[in-house]
XYZ file of C-alpha atoms in Angstrom:
573
model
C 114.451 124.520 109.983
C 114.571 122.807 113.338
C 115.709 123.967 116.835
C 117.684 121.330 118.866
C 116.801 121.614 122.487
C 117.804 118.359 124.195
C 115.238 117.140 126.944
C 113.523 120.537 127.104
C 111.552 122.996 125.327
C 111.989 127.032 125.073
C 111.451 129.236 127.955
C 108.047 130.564 126.576
C 106.818 126.974 126.088
C 107.807 125.841 129.616
C 106.351 129.045 131.222
C 102.991 127.676 129.933
C 103.688 124.026 131.042
C 105.067 124.871 134.379
C 101.634 125.464 136.226
C 100.973 123.257 139.025
C 97.738 120.884 138.847
C 94.816 121.833 140.950
C 95.066 120.405 144.548
C 93.387 116.969 144.707
C 93.313 114.331 147.605
C 95.709 111.709 148.149
C 98.786 113.714 147.499
C 101.961 111.619 148.142
C 104.598 112.532 146.045
C 107.557 114.488 147.428
C 108.676 117.693 145.619
C 112.142 116.108 144.917
C 110.879 112.833 143.732
C 108.412 114.858 141.407
C 111.141 116.654 139.877
C 113.230 113.670 139.127
C 110.294 111.750 137.784
C 109.503 114.801 135.549
C 113.003 115.074 134.250
C 113.245 111.412 133.289
C 109.932 111.500 131.194
C 111.055 114.601 129.239
C 111.634 113.516 125.668
C 114.930 114.510 123.954
C 113.590 116.150 120.662
C 113.532 118.952 118.089
C 111.328 121.914 118.513
C 109.883 122.346 115.147
C 108.220 125.359 113.625
C 105.160 123.326 113.467
C 105.152 122.657 117.190
C 106.036 126.293 117.957
C 103.143 127.526 115.681
C 100.655 124.953 117.422
C 101.699 126.046 120.776
C 101.201 129.996 120.024
C 97.867 129.083 118.484
C 96.703 127.173 121.275
C 97.609 129.888 124.118
C 96.337 132.768 121.608
C 93.068 130.884 121.068
C 92.635 130.425 124.908
C 93.299 133.869 125.577
C 90.697 134.931 123.252
C 87.937 132.589 124.645
C 88.102 130.255 121.729
C 88.381 127.120 123.919
C 87.688 124.520 121.615
C 90.732 125.265 119.224
C 92.999 126.200 121.942
C 92.281 122.891 123.818
C 92.064 120.630 120.584
C 95.347 122.260 119.547
C 96.767 121.333 123.000
C 95.753 117.919 122.895
C 97.415 117.465 119.273
C 100.612 119.094 120.846
C 100.596 116.602 123.699
C 100.467 113.696 121.417
C 103.022 114.936 119.075
C 105.621 116.069 121.616
C 104.938 112.929 123.879
C 105.992 115.518 126.619
C 103.965 115.006 129.902
C 104.455 118.552 130.668
C 102.424 119.567 127.771
C 99.727 116.970 128.589
C 99.639 118.457 132.048
C 99.320 122.046 130.605
C 96.270 120.790 128.282
C 94.719 119.143 131.243
C 94.977 122.438 133.490
C 93.887 124.753 130.452
C 90.701 122.585 129.907
C 89.923 122.640 133.810
C 90.305 126.451 133.666
C 87.845 126.655 130.531
C 85.408 124.410 132.631
C 85.634 121.601 129.963
C 85.827 118.287 131.779
C 85.653 115.958 128.952
C 88.728 117.540 127.261
C 90.371 117.704 130.620
C 89.800 113.889 130.752
C 91.095 113.256 127.314
C 94.268 115.396 128.201
C 94.720 113.726 131.607
C 94.479 110.216 130.095
C 97.519 111.197 127.795
C 99.273 112.822 130.754
C 98.995 109.376 132.635
C 99.951 107.456 129.918
C 103.168 109.623 129.284
C 103.988 109.388 132.995
C 102.359 106.592 134.650
C 104.384 107.282 138.001
C 103.091 110.808 138.193
C 100.864 111.128 141.278
C 99.333 114.595 140.102
C 98.396 112.797 136.883
C 96.732 109.915 138.592
C 94.809 112.331 141.001
C 93.701 114.408 138.181
C 92.440 111.141 136.393
C 90.714 109.834 139.278
C 89.007 113.113 140.124
C 87.769 113.673 136.554
C 86.539 109.839 136.349
C 84.590 110.511 139.610
C 83.041 113.537 137.913
C 81.959 111.576 135.271
C 80.597 108.824 137.567
C 82.953 106.122 136.080
C 83.916 104.625 139.349
C 84.968 101.415 138.132
C 87.680 103.215 135.929
C 88.664 105.498 138.817
C 89.387 102.444 140.938
C 92.829 101.413 139.838
C 94.043 104.942 139.844
C 92.958 105.288 143.586
C 94.430 101.928 144.383
C 97.724 103.104 143.025
C 97.594 106.490 144.928
C 96.896 104.444 148.191
C 99.711 102.011 147.587
C 102.394 104.628 147.056
C 101.000 106.875 150.044
C 103.508 105.070 152.189
C 103.544 107.021 155.719
C 100.667 109.296 154.425
C 98.131 106.533 153.874
C 96.108 107.852 156.942
C 95.923 111.229 155.437
C 95.025 109.506 151.990
C 91.964 107.707 153.461
C 90.872 110.753 155.219
C 90.617 112.694 151.973
C 89.197 109.992 149.982
C 85.466 110.788 150.580
C 85.978 114.685 149.777
C 87.082 113.278 146.277
C 84.506 110.744 145.765
C 81.504 112.831 147.163
C 81.440 114.329 143.626
C 79.588 111.265 142.261
C 75.886 111.155 142.846
C 75.880 107.272 143.064
C 76.276 106.821 146.948
C 75.828 103.228 146.979
C 78.502 102.697 144.245
C 80.912 105.017 146.202
C 80.260 102.899 149.309
C 81.025 99.679 147.697
C 84.280 101.222 146.193
C 85.537 102.688 149.409
C 84.651 99.388 151.063
C 87.097 97.608 148.405
C 89.798 100.252 148.789
C 89.937 99.753 152.562
C 89.758 96.019 152.666
C 93.651 95.723 152.366
C 93.943 97.933 155.519
C 92.164 96.235 158.396
C 94.270 97.553 160.953
C 94.111 101.158 160.002
C 91.518 103.205 161.724
C 91.473 105.965 158.857
C 90.320 103.242 156.481
C 87.513 102.391 158.746
C 86.665 105.909 159.205
C 86.505 106.419 155.193
C 84.198 103.242 154.954
C 81.960 104.612 157.976
C 81.559 107.848 155.962
C 80.854 106.293 152.729
C 78.214 104.274 154.262
C 76.622 107.473 156.085
C 76.467 108.902 152.685
C 74.601 105.958 151.236
C 72.363 106.027 154.093
C 73.606 102.605 155.432
C 73.654 103.713 159.005
C 74.208 100.498 160.679
C 77.341 99.961 158.781
C 78.483 103.745 159.389
C 78.220 102.916 163.138
C 79.862 99.621 162.994
C 82.905 101.006 161.042
C 83.200 103.990 163.321
C 83.378 101.752 166.292
C 86.029 99.806 164.592
C 88.034 103.047 163.955
C 87.763 103.900 167.603
C 88.703 100.534 169.000
C 92.115 100.813 167.005
C 92.735 104.344 168.079
C 90.425 104.887 171.373
C 91.749 108.646 171.949
C 90.792 109.726 168.352
C 88.464 112.561 169.022
C 87.105 112.919 165.540
C 86.141 109.397 165.532
C 84.178 109.816 168.809
C 82.574 112.952 167.558
C 81.502 111.267 164.328
C 79.996 108.055 166.403
C 78.136 110.405 168.495
C 76.644 112.037 165.620
C 75.672 108.810 164.050
C 74.136 107.686 167.236
C 72.097 110.908 167.583
C 70.439 110.135 164.228
C 68.652 107.466 166.343
C 68.329 109.157 169.581
C 69.989 112.198 171.134
C 69.768 110.334 174.421
C 71.951 107.456 172.898
C 74.590 110.170 171.794
C 74.525 111.852 175.075
C 75.263 108.616 176.813
C 78.096 107.797 174.567
C 79.726 111.057 175.093
C 79.311 111.193 178.944
C 81.057 107.924 179.067
C 83.739 108.849 176.432
C 84.603 112.056 178.631
C 84.896 109.944 181.716
C 87.818 108.094 180.133
C 89.201 111.104 178.432
C 88.382 114.129 180.207
C 90.798 116.484 178.370
C 88.892 115.722 175.080
C 88.027 119.287 174.423
C 86.622 119.054 171.155
C 84.455 116.071 172.129
C 83.184 118.086 175.170
C 82.266 120.921 173.036
C 80.227 118.743 170.731
C 78.447 117.263 173.862
C 77.837 120.768 175.195
C 76.103 121.634 171.952
C 73.994 118.406 171.890
C 72.979 119.517 175.451
C 71.890 122.753 174.163
C 69.880 121.253 171.429
C 68.210 119.141 174.139
C 67.789 122.230 176.281
C 69.496 120.827 179.074
C 70.970 124.268 179.990
C 72.337 123.384 183.350
C 74.415 120.278 182.036
C 75.677 122.381 178.929
C 76.761 125.222 181.589
C 78.581 122.554 183.427
C 80.521 121.373 180.455
C 81.296 125.234 179.711
C 82.848 125.410 183.249
C 84.801 122.236 182.996
C 86.272 123.472 179.637
C 87.307 126.726 181.146
C 88.583 125.210 184.451
C 90.800 122.736 182.657
C 92.114 125.159 179.851
C 92.202 128.775 181.533
C 94.921 129.928 179.044
C 93.524 128.188 176.019
C 92.130 130.750 173.665
C 90.440 128.197 171.389
C 88.421 127.131 174.394
C 87.503 130.573 175.277
C 86.296 131.004 171.673
C 84.249 127.674 171.720
C 82.522 128.805 175.030
C 81.915 132.272 173.793
C 80.100 130.778 170.599
C 78.292 128.347 172.764
C 76.933 131.189 174.806
C 75.950 133.030 171.753
C 73.716 130.139 170.974
C 72.150 130.597 174.479
C 71.828 134.271 174.038
C 73.916 134.649 177.056
C 75.708 137.714 175.566
C 77.531 138.707 178.837
C 79.131 135.360 179.061
C 79.811 135.308 175.391
C 81.466 138.834 175.548
C 83.811 137.960 178.526
C 85.035 134.955 176.730
C 85.434 136.737 173.626
C 87.612 139.388 175.306
C 89.483 136.861 177.291
C 90.307 135.097 173.623
C 91.950 138.350 172.562
C 93.961 138.864 175.804
C 95.227 135.263 175.187
C 96.371 136.113 171.670
C 93.785 134.168 169.549
C 95.065 133.663 166.029
C 92.235 135.427 164.338
C 91.701 138.620 166.306
C 89.409 140.155 163.594
C 87.046 137.427 163.898
C 86.722 137.955 167.402
C 86.312 141.549 167.240
C 83.682 141.050 164.724
C 81.625 138.775 167.157
C 82.089 141.549 169.778
C 80.579 143.983 167.526
C 77.515 141.887 167.045
C 77.146 141.364 170.874
C 77.276 145.196 171.384
C 74.832 145.704 168.543
C 72.499 142.953 170.153
C 72.749 144.828 173.469
C 71.887 148.280 171.491
C 75.408 149.524 172.508
C 75.786 151.366 169.063
C 78.907 153.184 169.841
C 80.772 150.079 171.093
C 79.705 148.065 168.031
C 80.947 150.859 165.734
C 84.197 150.667 167.623
C 84.323 146.908 167.356
C 83.685 146.822 163.671
C 85.999 149.596 162.711
C 88.838 147.745 164.765
C 88.752 144.638 162.141
C 91.510 145.762 160.084
C 92.548 142.173 158.376
C 91.576 138.702 157.961
C 88.162 136.974 156.775
C 85.995 139.278 158.598
C 87.297 142.531 157.364
C 84.985 143.096 154.591
C 81.917 141.988 156.486
C 83.044 144.183 159.532
C 83.312 147.158 157.496
C 79.839 146.737 155.802
C 78.380 146.496 159.275
C 80.062 149.576 160.211
C 78.676 151.415 157.069
C 75.097 149.911 157.881
C 75.170 151.096 161.431
C 76.486 154.578 160.481
C 73.410 154.898 158.004
C 71.169 153.647 160.537
C 72.287 156.226 163.075
C 71.585 159.063 160.402
C 74.979 159.351 158.997
C 74.149 157.425 155.857
C 76.422 159.825 153.696
C 79.435 158.600 155.847
C 78.515 155.028 155.400
C 78.326 155.268 151.679
C 81.698 157.073 151.778
C 83.255 154.400 154.068
C 82.060 151.513 151.526
C 83.213 153.415 148.280
C 86.725 153.803 149.764
C 87.132 150.187 151.096
C 89.981 148.150 149.347
C 88.966 144.966 147.794
C 90.922 141.938 147.093
C 88.742 140.217 144.455
C 85.468 140.228 142.681
C 83.434 138.599 145.353
C 84.555 141.253 147.743
C 83.565 144.052 145.295
C 80.319 142.351 144.758
C 79.625 142.403 148.591
C 80.365 146.111 149.105
C 78.383 147.118 146.193
C 75.423 145.188 147.311
C 75.821 146.713 150.784
C 75.876 150.228 149.067
C 72.527 149.334 147.159
C 71.206 148.257 150.545
C 71.851 151.445 152.189
C 70.255 153.242 149.101
C 67.237 151.103 149.426
C 66.869 152.002 153.097
C 66.951 155.507 152.385
C 64.055 154.955 149.649
C 66.597 155.638 146.689
C 65.530 152.796 144.797
C 66.254 154.091 141.430
C 69.936 154.779 142.539
C 70.278 151.238 143.985
C 69.254 149.927 140.692
C 71.523 152.197 138.729
C 74.487 151.279 140.793
C 73.823 147.565 140.450
C 73.019 147.831 136.789
C 76.494 149.715 136.028
C 78.034 147.047 138.585
C 76.785 144.319 136.350
C 78.634 145.744 133.222
C 81.796 144.862 134.689
C 80.727 141.506 136.578
C 78.165 140.316 134.432
C 78.026 136.891 135.619
C 78.007 137.662 139.423
C 75.202 135.727 140.989
C 74.966 138.027 144.034
C 74.597 141.229 141.776
C 72.041 139.587 139.577
C 69.994 138.360 142.631
C 70.111 141.933 144.075
C 69.316 143.838 140.827
C 66.359 141.574 140.261
C 65.044 142.607 143.750
C 65.864 146.459 142.934
C 64.145 146.013 139.438
C 60.940 144.628 141.334
C 61.045 147.399 143.425
C 60.832 150.206 140.646
C 58.215 148.326 138.589
C 60.904 146.654 135.779
C 59.478 143.263 136.088
C 60.849 142.362 132.693
C 64.581 142.873 134.115
C 63.733 141.051 137.261
C 62.649 138.120 135.243
C 65.726 138.214 133.196
C 68.064 138.537 135.747
C 66.721 135.720 137.848
C 66.386 133.437 134.538
C 70.020 134.049 133.873
C 70.973 133.345 137.642
C 69.161 130.114 137.387
C 71.165 129.012 134.409
C 74.535 129.962 136.207
C 73.421 128.482 139.464
C 70.489 125.559 138.931
C 70.582 125.028 142.866
C 69.928 128.496 143.694
C 66.812 128.096 145.744
C 66.265 131.670 146.371
C 66.435 132.514 142.789
C 63.487 130.269 141.840
C 61.584 131.544 144.883
C 61.991 135.288 143.739
C 61.199 134.494 140.328
C 57.916 132.614 141.355
C 57.015 135.229 143.806
C 57.753 138.140 141.630
C 55.596 136.537 138.658
C 52.695 136.017 141.010
C 52.600 139.533 142.100
C 52.743 141.047 138.436
C 50.628 138.400 136.756
C 47.523 136.384 138.051
C 47.372 134.607 134.712
C 50.819 132.949 135.442
C 50.170 131.835 138.895
C 50.490 128.133 137.808
C 53.984 128.872 136.521
C 54.777 130.740 139.668
C 53.758 127.691 141.882
C 55.727 125.587 139.794
C 58.979 127.688 140.339
C 58.282 128.057 144.133
C 57.802 124.169 144.496
C 61.276 123.797 142.751
C 62.614 126.135 145.391
C 61.068 124.305 148.216
C 62.470 121.140 146.824
C 66.178 122.704 147.183
C 65.392 124.339 150.534
C 62.525 122.582 152.204
C 62.832 124.318 155.772
C 63.207 127.996 154.567
C 60.701 129.989 156.025
C 60.555 132.730 153.293
C 60.195 129.965 150.559
C 57.252 128.208 152.615
C 55.809 132.025 152.989
C 55.961 132.313 149.045
C 54.288 129.078 148.826
C 51.404 129.925 151.143
C 50.865 133.056 149.663
C 50.649 131.884 145.942
C 48.160 129.085 147.169
C 46.375 131.852 148.863
C 46.257 133.879 145.385
C 45.141 130.728 143.501
C 42.121 130.539 145.767
C 43.208 127.677 147.886
C 42.893 129.741 151.027
C 43.239 126.904 153.666
C 46.424 125.531 152.194
C 47.819 128.917 152.020
C 46.971 129.743 155.622
C 48.820 126.448 156.702
C 51.926 127.277 155.003
C 51.896 130.760 156.291
C 51.344 129.859 159.880
C 54.069 127.396 159.355
C 56.530 130.040 157.949
C 55.439 132.657 160.709
C 56.271 130.076 163.462
C 59.666 129.736 162.085
C 60.258 133.326 161.500
C 58.023 136.077 162.481
C 59.363 138.231 159.761
C 57.497 141.436 158.980
C 56.511 140.459 155.442
C 55.363 136.911 156.497
C 53.392 138.632 159.159
C 51.688 140.933 156.561
C 50.696 138.074 154.321
C 49.279 135.980 157.451
C 47.616 138.750 158.664
C 45.783 139.446 155.472
C 44.622 135.665 154.825
C 43.565 135.600 158.277
C 41.379 138.930 157.889
C 39.928 137.490 154.717
C 39.116 134.224 156.644
C 37.380 136.382 159.160
C 40.022 136.262 161.962
C 40.392 139.804 162.071
C 41.446 140.213 165.915
C 44.075 137.754 165.210
C 45.218 139.686 162.160
C 45.322 142.819 164.097
C 47.394 141.256 166.845
C 49.874 139.947 164.465
C 50.359 143.066 162.504
C 50.543 145.425 165.366
C 53.111 143.215 167.262
C 55.380 142.992 164.201
C 55.027 146.855 163.487
C 56.195 147.411 167.159
C 59.301 145.064 166.361
C 59.937 146.498 162.932
C 58.649 150.075 162.931
C 58.434 151.764 159.447
C 58.241 148.392 157.492
C 56.670 149.311 154.178
C 54.782 145.827 153.627
C 53.220 146.012 157.171
C 52.181 149.621 156.822
C 50.667 148.972 153.393
C 48.415 145.794 154.474
C 47.345 147.776 157.396
C 46.255 150.641 155.485
C 44.529 148.394 153.043
C 42.203 146.606 155.612
C 42.285 148.765 158.872
C 40.612 151.957 157.322
């Protein structure tokens, strides 16, 4: 028995094959062209019972989590039907299942069946880059650039975002250089080559190519900003000189002026920075983007009054994301200890990317002003759009419980939430900390090890695990040190990790090394727990007056901190 379906497959089959591919750079094919191309490649064939069975088997297997059977069946279908839509569906299914090797095999079939398909070549190029097979990716990238037409500039601007996935930065540079060679008069080609050179740490070439891009398109602010950043690597003074000269020629280059002002702030040249703020405001009195930029720069200067007036001005001018502005205004009111105003600003954020963060801030402020029950109720009633937001709200609820001393309730809340979201990195990390608080070191270690499996680059997971092991087992101090050293490699300037490193060295008997790291961490961030550690080591070293001063100052700034109170009771009897 066979079903005759000229040039098409049944609706159920088409539904599974109609997903668009994941967005990748270098898109050039127009929708109408794509539709015509797809139609011309659809084979005119019978749908046999065997094909239908394989399709149902593949979809059922994927839904049940048996990815290998599902993907192998889809690959078989793609070869048997010779239909590029089936190959496309096989590619997408493999990507959704996080099986890049299967995806590459399916994408190869897709490209062979429809060699003119831009999405197919995009997918092939992306997957080959993923596997660091740059030589094989090159012809696909050349084809994509060749057919980009009047979008060739966009194609080059997106090129490095695709290639950055490869760890071989020198090979990427050579590849981009080859791809850019046929386009000597295209500023975007020189920009792409400059970026690739920067990633490969070939800074002279990066500067040379960015200069070429800017020479071809002198008014191009993005190129000017990048040239300034390249120069600042050698010297901020050279970058400042460049920006100053560029802005004389292009005084309306707002983005460049903002970058220039930020660089002046880094150099602590506050008078010149303020001069740039004033020029921005004078030249653009009705531009909400400029008001936002000046507000953010003022925040960096901790000039809260100027920041507040500019954020309010941005709201008056109809800034496109009012929720974000209100969120910043809430933060400023909080900094100024204007708690009722801060509550009003946070509560007024009713949509946008800052909705959940603002409502969490609102609940935390309620709790810290003696209205914890209201804060918890507010969090529990928040509408969430996805699992990430759900995890954020749960973690905030657990934080309120911990701050009230309800450590067991916080642990129970996080445990029940992990039953629904077992692979949430945020929930795993937070429950590990909660478990440590109530003496469940085994669960702490279990959660952090799982988190490291899920996110091998999670520096704070290594740090928390190393610190937790050190606190609960003096026999495992070498293991703890090894974990914290992994964390410091991933995040070398994090004061909390440097603190852990110093604390473990001290626990292992290397007091001088420990003290050195703890002083460094405290200088970066006078956190109360870092103060507690530093003070203890100073006390043991006989520097008791300095230890007392550090503890007392930290306690004044953080009254009620358990770590500080505990260490002071231990030594200042």
